[in-house]
């Protein structure tokens, strides 16, 4: 199977005064195209650090992240920003919607930033909003929506430009259990229907259940996830 993301000897060290904290320790792993992969780990194990490195939001201490055969670790900041815009969807624990924009404007934003006209961006956004079950809420501002609804808007925004890779960092961490399961199954359905690659960080073994590939991040290394609750 073709790999979308290849991580080569990735190390991330944070300096804490005199001491060094090795969060990711010489990691090498591949994430396959069209697969749903979970990375499970305790709080502080380095899940967000790993996703941020894959997204090019953060820079590795050593090693590199290859996406579609290109090293994002070696791109200039400008190249990396373009790469992120064109290839990546990111879904966060706290939704990160823009509070001063409506639902339609939030979801349209990636399309407009990619250079599409406002009319075309709105058409694309409206389709995604419908697919996440929020038709009729286009003109609402994020603070009028429930947490689950806000996360569905964030999913629509992440998918509107059909990125090859979707990264989700604890996307259900701020939702109650039932809402979290609904949001997750919606995300999974949309991803699978489009054949997209999803890497999802979570501490929950329930969330990881339907994944194709399951990793656990322990002491800076990835191990096959044996699904024991943390
Ligand atoms: N900018 C930073 N400077 C110093 N240390 C950092 C920085 N960012 C993260 N860390 C440390 O790196 C470790 C891993 O953090 P990270 O946020 O990746 O964990 P996580 O697995 O996502 O945790 P959580 O489940 O709580 O979100 C933590 O010990 C954290 O304190
Ligand atoms: Mg985190």
PDB file of C-alpha atoms and ligand atoms in Angstrom:
ATOM      1  CA  UNK A   1       0.000   0.000   0.000  1.00  0.00           C
ATOM      2  CA  UNK A   2       1.237   3.464  -0.878  1.00  0.00           C
ATOM      3  CA  UNK A   3       2.374   5.567   2.041  1.00  0.00           C
ATOM      4  CA  UNK A   4       1.200   9.154   2.386  1.00  0.00           C
ATOM      5  CA  UNK A   5       3.354  10.030   5.358  1.00  0.00           C
ATOM      6  CA  UNK A   6       6.753   8.614   6.101  1.00  0.00           C
ATOM      7  CA  UNK A   7       8.463   9.580   9.298  1.00  0.00           C
ATOM      8  CA  UNK A   8      12.193   9.037   9.339  1.00  0.00           C
ATOM      9  CA  UNK A   9      14.119   8.935  12.597  1.00  0.00           C
ATOM     10  CA  UNK A  10      12.063  11.750  14.056  1.00  0.00           C
ATOM     11  CA  UNK A  11      13.268  13.175  17.345  1.00  0.00           C
ATOM     12  CA  UNK A  12      11.829  16.100  19.285  1.00  0.00           C
ATOM     13  CA  UNK A  13      13.626  17.405  22.339  1.00  0.00           C
ATOM     14  CA  UNK A  14      12.391  20.289  24.472  1.00  0.00           C
ATOM     15  CA  UNK A  15      14.847  22.209  26.604  1.00  0.00           C
ATOM     16  CA  UNK A  16      13.661  22.741  30.164  1.00  0.00           C
ATOM     17  CA  UNK A  17      16.296  24.996  31.680  1.00  0.00           C
ATOM     18  CA  UNK A  18      19.367  22.792  32.087  1.00  0.00           C
ATOM     19  CA  UNK A  19      17.443  19.610  31.388  1.00  0.00           C
ATOM     20  CA  UNK A  20      16.288  18.125  28.139  1.00  0.00           C
ATOM     21  CA  UNK A  21      12.998  16.378  27.632  1.00  0.00           C
ATOM     22  CA  UNK A  22      12.963  13.852  24.795  1.00  0.00           C
ATOM     23  CA  UNK A  23       9.322  13.727  23.691  1.00  0.00           C
ATOM     24  CA  UNK A  24       9.783  11.772  20.457  1.00  0.00           C
ATOM     25  CA  UNK A  25      12.744   9.436  20.342  1.00  0.00           C
ATOM     26  CA  UNK A  26      14.061   8.387  16.915  1.00  0.00           C
ATOM     27  CA  UNK A  27      10.627   7.469  15.508  1.00  0.00           C
ATOM     28  CA  UNK A  28      10.281   5.835  12.113  1.00  0.00           C
ATOM     29  CA  UNK A  29       6.831   4.914  10.816  1.00  0.00           C
ATOM     30  CA  UNK A  30       4.668   5.022   7.691  1.00  0.00           C
ATOM     31  CA  UNK A  31       1.024   5.979   7.400  1.00  0.00           C
ATOM     32  CA  UNK A  32      -0.694   4.358   4.434  1.00  0.00           C
ATOM     33  CA  UNK A  33      -2.918   6.037   1.891  1.00  0.00           C
ATOM     34  CA  UNK A  34      -6.630   5.805   2.609  1.00  0.00           C
ATOM     35  CA  UNK A  35      -6.117   4.370   6.069  1.00  0.00           C
ATOM     36  CA  UNK A  36      -7.481   5.524   9.390  1.00  0.00           C
ATOM     37  CA  UNK A  37      -4.683   5.409  11.959  1.00  0.00           C
ATOM     38  CA  UNK A  38      -4.920   6.199  15.647  1.00  0.00           C
ATOM     39  CA  UNK A  39      -2.073   7.296  17.873  1.00  0.00           C
ATOM     40  CA  UNK A  40      -3.004   6.685  21.477  1.00  0.00           C
ATOM     41  CA  UNK A  41      -1.071   7.885  24.480  1.00  0.00           C
ATOM     42  CA  UNK A  42      -1.311   9.331  27.947  1.00  0.00           C
ATOM     43  CA  UNK A  43      -1.468  13.052  28.490  1.00  0.00           C
ATOM     44  CA  UNK A  44       2.013  14.440  27.839  1.00  0.00           C
ATOM     45  CA  UNK A  45       3.130  11.432  25.772  1.00  0.00           C
ATOM     46  CA  UNK A  46       3.732  13.602  22.715  1.00  0.00           C
ATOM     47  CA  UNK A  47       0.641  13.063  20.527  1.00  0.00           C
ATOM     48  CA  UNK A  48       0.111  16.734  19.743  1.00  0.00           C
ATOM     49  CA  UNK A  49       3.841  17.173  19.225  1.00  0.00           C
ATOM     50  CA  UNK A  50       3.791  14.374  16.635  1.00  0.00           C
ATOM     51  CA  UNK A  51       0.765  15.772  14.776  1.00  0.00           C
ATOM     52  CA  UNK A  52       2.224  19.279  14.817  1.00  0.00           C
ATOM     53  CA  UNK A  53       5.447  17.944  13.302  1.00  0.00           C
ATOM     54  CA  UNK A  54       3.505  16.092  10.611  1.00  0.00           C
ATOM     55  CA  UNK A  55       1.569  19.294   9.912  1.00  0.00           C
ATOM     56  CA  UNK A  56       4.767  21.306   9.716  1.00  0.00           C
ATOM     57  CA  UNK A  57       3.506  23.579  12.502  1.00  0.00           C
ATOM     58  CA  UNK A  58       6.541  22.627  14.563  1.00  0.00           C
ATOM     59  CA  UNK A  59      10.096  21.648  13.581  1.00  0.00           C
ATOM     60  CA  UNK A  60      11.866  18.431  14.522  1.00  0.00           C
ATOM     61  CA  UNK A  61      15.096  18.378  16.492  1.00  0.00           C
ATOM     62  CA  UNK A  62      16.323  15.596  14.227  1.00  0.00           C
ATOM     63  CA  UNK A  63      14.887  13.453  11.448  1.00  0.00           C
ATOM     64  CA  UNK A  64      12.222  14.357   8.948  1.00  0.00           C
ATOM     65  CA  UNK A  65       8.617  14.040   7.857  1.00  0.00           C
ATOM     66  CA  UNK A  66       8.068  13.028   4.230  1.00  0.00           C
ATOM     67  CA  UNK A  67       4.649  13.589   2.715  1.00  0.00           C
ATOM     68  CA  UNK A  68       3.925  12.325  -0.785  1.00  0.00           C
ATOM     69  CA  UNK A  69       7.689  11.935  -1.261  1.00  0.00           C
ATOM     70  CA  UNK A  70       8.546  15.495  -0.191  1.00  0.00           C
ATOM     71  CA  UNK A  71      10.306  16.424   3.013  1.00  0.00           C
ATOM     72  CA  UNK A  72       8.212  19.046   4.762  1.00  0.00           C
ATOM     73  CA  UNK A  73      10.952  19.429   7.322  1.00  0.00           C
ATOM     74  CA  UNK A  74      13.177  20.864   4.599  1.00  0.00           C
ATOM     75  CA  UNK A  75      10.682  23.350   3.173  1.00  0.00           C
ATOM     76  CA  UNK A  76      10.906  27.077   3.761  1.00  0.00           C
ATOM     77  CA  UNK A  77       8.194  28.496   6.042  1.00  0.00           C
ATOM     78  CA  UNK A  78       6.406  29.892   3.002  1.00  0.00           C
ATOM     79  CA  UNK A  79       6.496  26.593   1.105  1.00  0.00           C
ATOM     80  CA  UNK A  80       5.280  24.825   4.196  1.00  0.00           C
ATOM     81  CA  UNK A  81       2.332  27.185   4.585  1.00  0.00           C
ATOM     82  CA  UNK A  82       1.307  26.512   0.981  1.00  0.00           C
ATOM     83  CA  UNK A  83       1.800  22.823   1.428  1.00  0.00           C
ATOM     84  CA  UNK A  84      -0.449  22.849   4.509  1.00  0.00           C
ATOM     85  CA  UNK A  85      -3.130  24.819   2.721  1.00  0.00           C
ATOM     86  CA  UNK A  86      -3.183  22.495  -0.283  1.00  0.00           C
ATOM     87  CA  UNK A  87      -2.766  19.083   1.328  1.00  0.00           C
ATOM     88  CA  UNK A  88      -3.818  19.102   4.927  1.00  0.00           C
ATOM     89  CA  UNK A  89      -6.957  19.296   7.035  1.00  0.00           C
ATOM     90  CA  UNK A  90      -6.538  19.792  10.771  1.00  0.00           C
ATOM     91  CA  UNK A  91      -9.234  19.162  13.386  1.00  0.00           C
ATOM     92  CA  UNK A  92      -8.550  20.333  16.950  1.00  0.00           C
ATOM     93  CA  UNK A  93      -9.883  19.460  20.383  1.00  0.00           C
ATOM     94  CA  UNK A  94     -11.223  22.972  20.927  1.00  0.00           C
ATOM     95  CA  UNK A  95     -12.657  23.324  17.396  1.00  0.00           C
ATOM     96  CA  UNK A  96     -10.727  26.557  16.656  1.00  0.00           C
ATOM     97  CA  UNK A  97     -13.472  28.143  14.611  1.00  0.00           C
ATOM     98  CA  UNK A  98     -13.145  31.834  13.903  1.00  0.00           C
ATOM     99  CA  UNK A  99     -15.708  33.470  16.215  1.00  0.00           C
ATOM    100  CA  UNK A 100     -16.315  36.521  14.033  1.00  0.00           C
ATOM    101  CA  UNK A 101     -17.177  34.442  10.967  1.00  0.00           C
ATOM    102  CA  UNK A 102     -20.440  32.593  10.339  1.00  0.00           C
ATOM    103  CA  UNK A 103     -20.615  28.839   9.828  1.00  0.00           C
ATOM    104  CA  UNK A 104     -20.635  29.336   6.061  1.00  0.00           C
ATOM    105  CA  UNK A 105     -17.689  31.734   6.201  1.00  0.00           C
ATOM    106  CA  UNK A 106     -15.662  29.439   8.449  1.00  0.00           C
ATOM    107  CA  UNK A 107     -16.146  26.477   6.129  1.00  0.00           C
ATOM    108  CA  UNK A 108     -15.548  28.592   2.994  1.00  0.00           C
ATOM    109  CA  UNK A 109     -12.292  30.026   4.256  1.00  0.00           C
ATOM    110  CA  UNK A 110      -9.914  27.260   3.039  1.00  0.00           C
ATOM    111  CA  UNK A 111     -11.477  27.442  -0.437  1.00  0.00           C
ATOM    112  CA  UNK A 112     -11.147  31.208  -0.598  1.00  0.00           C
ATOM    113  CA  UNK A 113      -7.549  31.023   0.619  1.00  0.00           C
ATOM    114  CA  UNK A 114      -6.908  28.522  -2.178  1.00  0.00           C
ATOM    115  CA  UNK A 115      -7.987  31.176  -4.660  1.00  0.00           C
ATOM    116  CA  UNK A 116     -11.523  30.074  -5.471  1.00  0.00           C
ATOM    117  CA  UNK A 117     -14.177  32.728  -6.026  1.00  0.00           C
ATOM    118  CA  UNK A 118     -16.498  33.560  -3.164  1.00  0.00           C
ATOM    119  CA  UNK A 119     -19.444  32.054  -5.032  1.00  0.00           C
ATOM    120  CA  UNK A 120     -17.667  28.768  -5.691  1.00  0.00           C
ATOM    121  CA  UNK A 121     -16.302  28.639  -2.139  1.00  0.00           C
ATOM    122  CA  UNK A 122     -19.788  29.131  -0.749  1.00  0.00           C
ATOM    123  CA  UNK A 123     -21.192  26.389  -2.957  1.00  0.00           C
ATOM    124  CA  UNK A 124     -18.532  23.934  -1.835  1.00  0.00           C
ATOM    125  CA  UNK A 125     -18.980  24.934   1.804  1.00  0.00           C
ATOM    126  CA  UNK A 126     -22.760  24.581   1.636  1.00  0.00           C
ATOM    127  CA  UNK A 127     -22.383  20.992   0.373  1.00  0.00           C
ATOM    128  CA  UNK A 128     -20.091  20.057   3.250  1.00  0.00           C
ATOM    129  CA  UNK A 129     -22.327  21.804   5.791  1.00  0.00           C
ATOM    130  CA  UNK A 130     -25.200  19.707   4.475  1.00  0.00           C
ATOM    131  CA  UNK A 131     -23.114  16.528   4.745  1.00  0.00           C
ATOM    132  CA  UNK A 132     -22.358  17.181   8.406  1.00  0.00           C
ATOM    133  CA  UNK A 133     -26.070  17.711   9.054  1.00  0.00           C
ATOM    134  CA  UNK A 134     -26.010  21.461   9.627  1.00  0.00           C
ATOM    135  CA  UNK A 135     -28.094  22.765   6.752  1.00  0.00           C
ATOM    136  CA  UNK A 136     -29.960  25.842   7.901  1.00  0.00           C
ATOM    137  CA  UNK A 137     -27.206  26.915  10.303  1.00  0.00           C
ATOM    138  CA  UNK A 138     -25.028  28.616   7.664  1.00  0.00           C
ATOM    139  CA  UNK A 139     -25.623  32.133   8.965  1.00  0.00           C
ATOM    140  CA  UNK A 140     -25.058  31.289  12.642  1.00  0.00           C
ATOM    141  CA  UNK A 141     -21.924  32.302  14.496  1.00  0.00           C
ATOM    142  CA  UNK A 142     -19.944  29.576  16.298  1.00  0.00           C
ATOM    143  CA  UNK A 143     -21.036  30.696  19.789  1.00  0.00           C
ATOM    144  CA  UNK A 144     -24.615  29.810  18.880  1.00  0.00           C
ATOM    145  CA  UNK A 145     -23.661  26.173  18.285  1.00  0.00           C
ATOM    146  CA  UNK A 146     -23.199  23.261  20.685  1.00  0.00           C
ATOM    147  CA  UNK A 147     -19.772  21.657  21.026  1.00  0.00           C
ATOM    148  CA  UNK A 148     -20.740  18.758  18.757  1.00  0.00           C
ATOM    149  CA  UNK A 149     -22.107  21.165  16.158  1.00  0.00           C
ATOM    150  CA  UNK A 150     -18.960  23.288  16.306  1.00  0.00           C
ATOM    151  CA  UNK A 151     -16.827  20.214  15.763  1.00  0.00           C
ATOM    152  CA  UNK A 152     -18.970  19.226  12.770  1.00  0.00           C
ATOM    153  CA  UNK A 153     -18.320  22.697  11.322  1.00  0.00           C
ATOM    154  CA  UNK A 154     -14.596  22.155  11.951  1.00  0.00           C
ATOM    155  CA  UNK A 155     -14.789  18.807  10.136  1.00  0.00           C
ATOM    156  CA  UNK A 156     -16.543  20.453   7.186  1.00  0.00           C
ATOM    157  CA  UNK A 157     -13.850  23.140   7.125  1.00  0.00           C
ATOM    158  CA  UNK A 158     -11.067  20.542   7.250  1.00  0.00           C
ATOM    159  CA  UNK A 159     -12.543  18.588   4.319  1.00  0.00           C
ATOM    160  CA  UNK A 160     -13.799  21.358   2.047  1.00  0.00           C
ATOM    161  CA  UNK A 161     -10.632  21.409  -0.058  1.00  0.00           C
ATOM    162  CA  UNK A 162     -10.357  17.588  -0.125  1.00  0.00           C
ATOM    163  CA  UNK A 163      -6.937  17.365   1.549  1.00  0.00           C
ATOM    164  CA  UNK A 164      -4.943  14.154   1.060  1.00  0.00           C
ATOM    165  CA  UNK A 165      -4.246  14.009   4.755  1.00  0.00           C
ATOM    166  CA  UNK A 166      -6.468  14.815   7.707  1.00  0.00           C
ATOM    167  CA  UNK A 167      -4.981  15.209  11.184  1.00  0.00           C
ATOM    168  CA  UNK A 168      -7.298  15.169  14.182  1.00  0.00           C
ATOM    169  CA  UNK A 169      -5.970  15.970  17.651  1.00  0.00           C
ATOM    170  CA  UNK A 170      -8.368  14.655  20.331  1.00  0.00           C
ATOM    171  CA  UNK A 171     -11.338  15.720  18.190  1.00  0.00           C
ATOM    172  CA  UNK A 172     -13.832  14.316  20.692  1.00  0.00           C
ATOM    173  CA  UNK A 173     -11.885  15.246  23.824  1.00  0.00           C
ATOM    174  CA  UNK A 174     -14.127  18.178  24.597  1.00  0.00           C
ATOM    175  CA  UNK A 175     -17.448  16.422  23.887  1.00  0.00           C
ATOM    176  CA  UNK A 176     -19.605  14.133  25.982  1.00  0.00           C
ATOM    177  CA  UNK A 177     -19.396  10.453  25.142  1.00  0.00           C
ATOM    178  CA  UNK A 178     -22.497  10.137  22.966  1.00  0.00           C
ATOM    179  CA  UNK A 179     -21.792  13.343  21.035  1.00  0.00           C
ATOM    180  CA  UNK A 180     -18.156  12.316  20.641  1.00  0.00           C
ATOM    181  CA  UNK A 181     -19.164   8.992  19.128  1.00  0.00           C
ATOM    182  CA  UNK A 182     -21.555  10.679  16.710  1.00  0.00           C
ATOM    183  CA  UNK A 183     -18.929  13.181  15.606  1.00  0.00           C
ATOM    184  CA  UNK A 184     -16.318  10.480  15.208  1.00  0.00           C
ATOM    185  CA  UNK A 185     -18.531   8.223  13.119  1.00  0.00           C
ATOM    186  CA  UNK A 186     -19.454  11.177  10.927  1.00  0.00           C
ATOM    187  CA  UNK A 187     -15.780  12.027  10.437  1.00  0.00           C
ATOM    188  CA  UNK A 188     -14.911   8.421   9.659  1.00  0.00           C
ATOM    189  CA  UNK A 189     -17.735   8.088   7.141  1.00  0.00           C
ATOM    190  CA  UNK A 190     -16.721  11.259   5.293  1.00  0.00           C
ATOM    191  CA  UNK A 191     -13.059  10.259   5.266  1.00  0.00           C
ATOM    192  CA  UNK A 192     -13.733   6.732   4.026  1.00  0.00           C
ATOM    193  CA  UNK A 193     -16.174   7.885   1.333  1.00  0.00           C
ATOM    194  CA  UNK A 194     -13.426  10.099  -0.066  1.00  0.00           C
ATOM    195  CA  UNK A 195     -10.572   7.640   0.433  1.00  0.00           C
ATOM    196  CA  UNK A 196      -8.677  10.169   2.549  1.00  0.00           C
ATOM    197  CA  UNK A 197      -5.953   9.375   5.061  1.00  0.00           C
ATOM    198  CA  UNK A 198      -6.747  10.148   8.691  1.00  0.00           C
ATOM    199  CA  UNK A 199      -4.342  10.242  11.614  1.00  0.00           C
ATOM    200  CA  UNK A 200      -6.159  10.743  14.882  1.00  0.00           C
ATOM    201  CA  UNK A 201      -4.603  11.318  18.309  1.00  0.00           C
ATOM    202  CA  UNK A 202      -6.593  10.232  21.334  1.00  0.00           C
ATOM    203  CA  UNK A 203      -6.177   8.835  24.823  1.00  0.00           C
ATOM    204  CA  UNK A 204      -9.326   6.724  24.412  1.00  0.00           C
ATOM    205  CA  UNK A 205      -9.202   3.084  23.404  1.00  0.00           C
ATOM    206  CA  UNK A 206     -12.902   3.251  22.494  1.00  0.00           C
ATOM    207  CA  UNK A 207     -12.205   5.923  19.892  1.00  0.00           C
ATOM    208  CA  UNK A 208      -9.439   3.785  18.421  1.00  0.00           C
ATOM    209  CA  UNK A 209     -11.686   0.773  17.927  1.00  0.00           C
ATOM    210  CA  UNK A 210     -12.609   1.192  14.270  1.00  0.00           C
ATOM    211  CA  UNK A 211      -9.145   2.273  13.096  1.00  0.00           C
ATOM    212  CA  UNK A 212      -7.237   0.313  10.435  1.00  0.00           C
ATOM    213  CA  UNK A 213      -3.938   0.823  12.183  1.00  0.00           C
ATOM    214  CA  UNK A 214      -3.421   1.496  15.880  1.00  0.00           C
ATOM    215  CA  UNK A 215      -0.309   2.829  17.525  1.00  0.00           C
ATOM    216  CA  UNK A 216       0.492   3.678  21.102  1.00  0.00           C
ATOM    217  CA  UNK A 217       2.995   6.407  21.929  1.00  0.00           C
ATOM    218  CA  UNK A 218       5.016   5.295  24.942  1.00  0.00           C
ATOM    219  CA  UNK A 219       8.290   6.816  26.133  1.00  0.00           C
ATOM    220  CA  UNK A 220       8.797   8.608  22.848  1.00  0.00           C
ATOM    221  CA  UNK A 221       8.342   5.448  20.755  1.00  0.00           C
ATOM    222  CA  UNK A 222       5.425   4.048  18.758  1.00  0.00           C
ATOM    223  CA  UNK A 223       4.325   0.538  19.662  1.00  0.00           C
ATOM    224  CA  UNK A 224       1.438  -1.552  18.363  1.00  0.00           C
ATOM    225  CA  UNK A 225      -1.537  -0.527  20.505  1.00  0.00           C
ATOM    226  CA  UNK A 226      -2.661  -3.351  22.763  1.00  0.00           C
ATOM    227  CA  UNK A 227      -5.725  -1.262  23.634  1.00  0.00           C
ATOM    228  CA  UNK A 228      -5.300  -1.330  27.404  1.00  0.00           C
ATOM    229  CA  UNK A 229      -7.054   1.677  28.909  1.00  0.00           C
ATOM    230  CA  UNK A 230      -4.651   4.310  30.240  1.00  0.00           C
TER     231      UNK A 230
HETATM  232  N1  LIG B   1       6.637  24.247  23.430  1.00  0.00           N
HETATM  233  C1  LIG B   1       6.988  23.386  24.388  1.00  0.00           C
HETATM  234  N2  LIG B   1       8.037  23.633  25.203  1.00  0.00           N
HETATM  235  C2  LIG B   1       8.407  22.751  26.154  1.00  0.00           C
HETATM  236  N3  LIG B   1       7.798  21.572  26.367  1.00  0.00           N
HETATM  237  C3  LIG B   1       6.754  21.270  25.607  1.00  0.00           C
HETATM  238  C4  LIG B   1       6.278  22.157  24.584  1.00  0.00           C
HETATM  239  N4  LIG B   1       5.217  21.577  23.970  1.00  0.00           N
HETATM  240  C5  LIG B   1       5.040  20.396  24.596  1.00  0.00           C
HETATM  241  N5  LIG B   1       5.958  20.208  25.565  1.00  0.00           N
HETATM  242  C6  LIG B   1       6.085  19.031  26.428  1.00  0.00           C
HETATM  243  O1  LIG B   1       6.152  17.885  25.608  1.00  0.00           O
HETATM  244  C7  LIG B   1       5.421  16.817  26.198  1.00  0.00           C
HETATM  245  C8  LIG B   1       4.417  16.273  25.190  1.00  0.00           C
HETATM  246  O2  LIG B   1       3.404  17.232  24.979  1.00  0.00           O
HETATM  247  P1  LIG B   1       2.183  16.986  23.994  1.00  0.00           P
HETATM  248  O3  LIG B   1       1.347  18.204  24.045  1.00  0.00           O
HETATM  249  O4  LIG B   1       2.689  16.560  22.681  1.00  0.00           O
HETATM  250  O5  LIG B   1       1.448  15.758  24.703  1.00  0.00           O
HETATM  251  P2  LIG B   1       0.039  15.080  24.379  1.00  0.00           P
HETATM  252  O6  LIG B   1       0.259  13.625  24.270  1.00  0.00           O
HETATM  253  O7  LIG B   1      -0.590  15.773  23.235  1.00  0.00           O
HETATM  254  O8  LIG B   1      -0.785  15.386  25.716  1.00  0.00           O
HETATM  255  P3  LIG B   1      -2.374  15.642  25.883  1.00  0.00           P
HETATM  256  O9  LIG B   1      -3.031  14.292  25.831  1.00  0.00           O
HETATM  257  O10 LIG B   1      -2.462  16.236  27.271  1.00  0.00           O
HETATM  258  O11 LIG B   1      -2.830  16.571  24.824  1.00  0.00           O
HETATM  259  C9  LIG B   1       4.800  17.364  27.464  1.00  0.00           C
HETATM  260  O12 LIG B   1       5.594  16.975  28.558  1.00  0.00           O
HETATM  261  C10 LIG B   1       4.857  18.845  27.288  1.00  0.00           C
HETATM  262  O13 LIG B   1       5.018  19.497  28.519  1.00  0.00           O
HETATM  263 MG1  LIG B   2      -2.328  16.878  22.970  1.00  0.00          MG
END
